[in-house]
Structure formats: C-alpha cells, structure tokens
Amino acid sequence: LGYVLILLGLLFLTGALPRITLFVSGLLYTSLTVGLILLNESGGVAWLATHVIMIGFALLLTKYNKYSVYNKL
C-alpha cells in the first residue's frame, strides 16, 4: 500500500497522467475510508474524507493544468 501511495504521489508531482493518477488516488482513499468505517474508526474516517474531498477538487481543476504530460487522457 505504501509503495502504491508513493508511486501515485510521484506520478502526480511530475505531472504524468494527472487525471488517471488522481482518479486512482481517489479510489484508493475511498477504499481505505470504507475499511475504516467498517472498523468504526471515526477519527481516521474524518482524515481520509478530507483527502478524498481535496482529490475530488483537484480532479475538477485538472482541465486548467498547463504543465502536465499527457493531459488529454
């Protein structure tokens, strides 16, 4: 899990495939949130929910990104 998060972070920071990277990050954080909901960890759910919201807003703003590689995907 840690390697996937590092890989997605590096892909996003380098600007490679930002929409796909953000979408996969959102799916990953959503699955982690569902797992914490099932474990009844309300504090962790709140932290992950803020990350999901930030990723959602970043995904909405990718159309204005001029400095990415393969932005058309």
Coordinates of C-alpha atoms in Angstrom, one line a residue:
L1 CA 0.0 0.0 0.0
G2 CA 2.8 2.4 0.8
Y3 CA 4.5 1.7 -2.5
V4 CA 1.3 2.5 -4.4
L5 CA 0.9 5.8 -2.5
I6 CA 4.5 6.8 -3.2
L7 CA 4.1 5.9 -6.9
L8 CA 0.9 7.8 -7.2
G9 CA 2.4 10.8 -5.5
L10 CA 5.5 10.8 -7.7
L11 CA 3.3 10.5 -10.8
F12 CA 1.2 13.4 -9.7
L13 CA 4.2 15.6 -8.8
T14 CA 5.9 15.0 -12.1
G15 CA 2.7 15.8 -14.0
A16 CA 2.4 12.4 -15.7
L17 CA -1.2 11.5 -16.3
P18 CA -2.8 13.7 -13.7
R19 CA -6.4 12.7 -14.3
I20 CA -5.7 9.0 -14.1
T21 CA -3.4 9.5 -11.1
L22 CA -6.0 11.5 -9.2
F23 CA -8.8 9.1 -10.1
V24 CA -6.8 6.1 -8.8
S25 CA -5.8 8.0 -5.7
G26 CA -9.4 8.8 -5.1
L27 CA -10.4 5.2 -5.4
L28 CA -7.6 4.1 -3.1
Y29 CA -8.6 6.7 -0.4
T30 CA -12.2 5.8 -0.8
S31 CA -11.5 2.1 -0.2
L32 CA -9.4 3.0 2.8
T33 CA -12.3 5.1 4.1
V34 CA -14.8 2.2 3.7
G35 CA -12.4 -0.1 5.6
L36 CA -12.2 2.4 8.4
I37 CA -15.9 2.8 8.5
L38 CA -16.3 -0.9 8.8
L39 CA -13.8 -0.9 11.7
N40 CA -15.7 2.0 13.3
E41 CA -12.6 4.3 13.4
S42 CA -14.3 7.8 13.2
G43 CA -11.1 9.8 13.6
G44 CA -9.4 8.1 10.6
V45 CA -12.5 8.4 8.5
A46 CA -12.5 12.2 9.0
W47 CA -8.9 12.5 7.9
L48 CA -9.4 10.3 4.9
A49 CA -12.6 12.1 3.9
T50 CA -10.7 15.4 3.8
H51 CA -8.2 13.8 1.4
V52 CA -11.0 12.4 -0.8
I53 CA -12.5 15.9 -1.0
M54 CA -9.2 17.5 -1.9
I55 CA -8.6 14.9 -4.5
G56 CA -12.0 15.5 -5.9
F57 CA -11.4 19.2 -6.2
A58 CA -8.0 18.6 -7.8
L59 CA -9.7 16.3 -10.3
L60 CA -12.1 19.0 -11.2
L61 CA -9.3 21.5 -11.7
T62 CA -7.1 19.3 -14.0
K63 CA -8.5 20.9 -17.1
Y64 CA -6.7 24.1 -16.2
N65 CA -3.3 22.4 -15.8
K66 CA -0.9 23.6 -18.4
Y67 CA 2.2 21.8 -17.2
S68 CA 1.3 18.2 -17.3
V69 CA 2.4 15.4 -19.5
Y70 CA -0.4 13.6 -21.4
N71 CA -3.1 15.9 -20.1
K72 CA -5.5 14.8 -22.8
L73 CA -6.2 11.4 -21.2

